[in-house]
Amino acid sequence: MQLYNTLSAEERAKLIEQAGENRLTLSFYTYAKIENPKQFRDELFLVWNQLDALGRTYVAKEGINAQMSVPASNFEAFRQTLEAYDFMKGIRLNVAVEQDDLSFLKLTVKVRNKIVADGLNDETFDVTNKGIHLKAKEFNALLEDPNTVVVDFRNHYESEVGHFVGAITPDVDTFRESLPIIKDQLEEIKEEKNLLMYCTGGIRCEKASAYFKHHGFKNVYQLEGGIIEYTRQVRDEGLESKFIGKNFVFDHRLGERITDDVISNCHQCGKPCDTHVNCVNEACHLLFIQCDECAETMHGCCSNECLEIIQLPEDEQKRLRKGIQKGNLIFKKGRSESLKFKANVAEDRPIAPVKVSAVTQIRKKQIERKILVGTVQHYFTKAGVGQFLLDKEVVLGDKIAIVGPTTGDERLTLEKIVVNGQEVTQAKEGDRMTIELNFRVRKNDQIFKIID
């Protein structure tokens, strides 16, 4: 019984790109009584692995919390794997605002004591006595009430790049830190004000709302489905978004844009920027905000120290990081003394070329959308012509990519198409299409249509 990943992140990324199939990034959670979390975990891993589902899931006796990437064609089958359990029938799946086929590159399902590390003793209060759930339109209306206090129950690195206008944004590293801070801060108004809370997908507010009601807060409300579901409703219903900036997400994207507002700054030069990155030094991997200019100057590093380390031989880098446990320290951006809003790299310092990982290279290309449309059947060397067997239609003017282990990734625009010796404006599924090429292709290379 295989309960582990057999491919590296780089290998998985290549396979996803070659498959040319769109994937959906989604999240879901529910609190429920699970008698045997380990058995539940094993069942999920086996069935999801068959569907090529990737992502990170926590299960506990109190429920499940998941962020996933699923092939679009397997979406309904994936939903059925959830609804096979009574406590997940009709479960809401929060589909990401912005899609990225490489949001997750492995499948992990872990058993935890809790599905969210809240630091609470659930035996001391009624966790089912939750706040009133509000949809986007209702949430917007209550925001306008001068008797409302709105609180962001996410961490500092999340709220820094995006939040609701007028929200209290605690400067905390973890969710558990925010609960006593907000309780003490709002103690004097707990019986008179509306306490309006929100988080990314709604799960943190499920427990937080019950916690605050237990501590005497009379009017407690929470955003149903969190920022993700709020954004979907805003777009579907043509509402004004009261959330500005980016929504931070815990996958390779590190954020999805909600509005065009940029409300944060590069941590190295101070330029307006809301692009989160992880320091490329594997012994550091600090999460911070870095603009394109600083990324080029610093080669993706957070500090001069890390810049020096990545220029060392790989064996030496491995030796230096051996035994280092990064854990949640990677999220302590803004806590690092090296982030001064000013780069201190001497202009005349020689910088050795830095090798970009295969995943990073693929992710840059993944900004575009590609559909697999066929494979190479033959290359006629003297004529400089490639023959392709098509699985999907292409037309003149289509931008295409021809990809293969030796060929690499070649790009061109279809300016002339020949099928059965005749020049045509489109080639259909099943056709053997030939096109002129100024580079060599190999049998079984894949041809993709690039979707802008």
GROMACS .gro file of N, CA and C in nm, residues 34 36-42 57-61 63 108-115:
model
   66
   34ILE      N    1  -1.414   1.248   1.418
   34ILE     CA    2  -1.350   1.140   1.342
   34ILE      C    3  -1.286   1.044   1.442
   36ASN      N    4  -1.116   0.754   1.399
   36ASN     CA    5  -0.985   0.698   1.367
   36ASN      C    6  -0.918   0.785   1.259
   37PRO      N    7  -0.853   0.894   1.298
   37PRO     CA    8  -0.792   0.985   1.200
   37PRO      C    9  -0.689   0.917   1.110
   38LYS      N   10  -0.612   0.822   1.164
   38LYS     CA   11  -0.509   0.758   1.083
   38LYS      C   12  -0.572   0.676   0.970
   39GLN      N   13  -0.675   0.600   1.001
   39GLN     CA   14  -0.743   0.522   0.897
   39GLN      C   15  -0.804   0.615   0.793
   40PHE      N   16  -0.864   0.723   0.841
   40PHE     CA   17  -0.924   0.823   0.753
   40PHE      C   18  -0.817   0.883   0.662
   41ARG      N   19  -0.703   0.912   0.721
   41ARG     CA   20  -0.591   0.967   0.645
   41ARG      C   21  -0.547   0.871   0.535
   42ASP      N   22  -0.531   0.744   0.567
   42ASP     CA   23  -0.487   0.644   0.470
   42ASP      C   24  -0.586   0.630   0.355
   57THR      N   25  -0.306   1.842   0.354
   57THR     CA   26  -0.428   1.819   0.431
   57THR      C   27  -0.393   1.778   0.573
   58TYR      N   28  -0.467   1.832   0.670
   58TYR     CA   29  -0.453   1.793   0.810
   58TYR      C   30  -0.584   1.729   0.853
   59VAL      N   31  -0.574   1.613   0.917
   59VAL     CA   32  -0.692   1.549   0.974
   59VAL      C   33  -0.667   1.528   1.123
   60ALA      N   34  -0.773   1.535   1.199
   60ALA     CA   35  -0.766   1.517   1.344
   60ALA      C   36  -0.899   1.464   1.391
   61LYS      N   37  -0.907   1.433   1.518
   61LYS     CA   38  -1.034   1.384   1.571
   61LYS      C   39  -1.144   1.488   1.560
   63GLY      N   40  -1.178   1.699   1.287
   63GLY     CA   41  -1.220   1.730   1.151
   63GLY      C   42  -1.108   1.726   1.049
  108THR      N   43   0.032   1.548   0.058
  108THR     CA   44   0.056   1.513   0.197
  108THR      C   45  -0.075   1.517   0.274
  109VAL      N   46  -0.100   1.413   0.350
  109VAL     CA   47  -0.216   1.406   0.439
  109VAL      C   48  -0.162   1.367   0.575
  110LYS      N   49  -0.169   1.460   0.670
  110LYS     CA   50  -0.107   1.438   0.800
  110LYS      C   51  -0.210   1.434   0.912
  111VAL      N   52  -0.184   1.347   1.010
  111VAL     CA   53  -0.268   1.341   1.129
  111VAL      C   54  -0.212   1.439   1.232
  112ARG      N   55  -0.297   1.527   1.282
  112ARG     CA   56  -0.258   1.627   1.381
  112ARG      C   57  -0.352   1.622   1.501
  113ASN      N   58  -0.311   1.686   1.608
  113ASN     CA   59  -0.399   1.697   1.725
  113ASN      C   60  -0.517   1.787   1.694
  114LYS      N   61  -0.491   1.892   1.613
  114LYS     CA   62  -0.596   1.985   1.573
  114LYS      C   63  -0.575   2.021   1.427
  115ILE      N   64  -0.685   2.060   1.361
  115ILE     CA   65  -0.673   2.096   1.219
  115ILE      C   66  -0.628   2.240   1.203
   0.00000   0.00000   0.00000
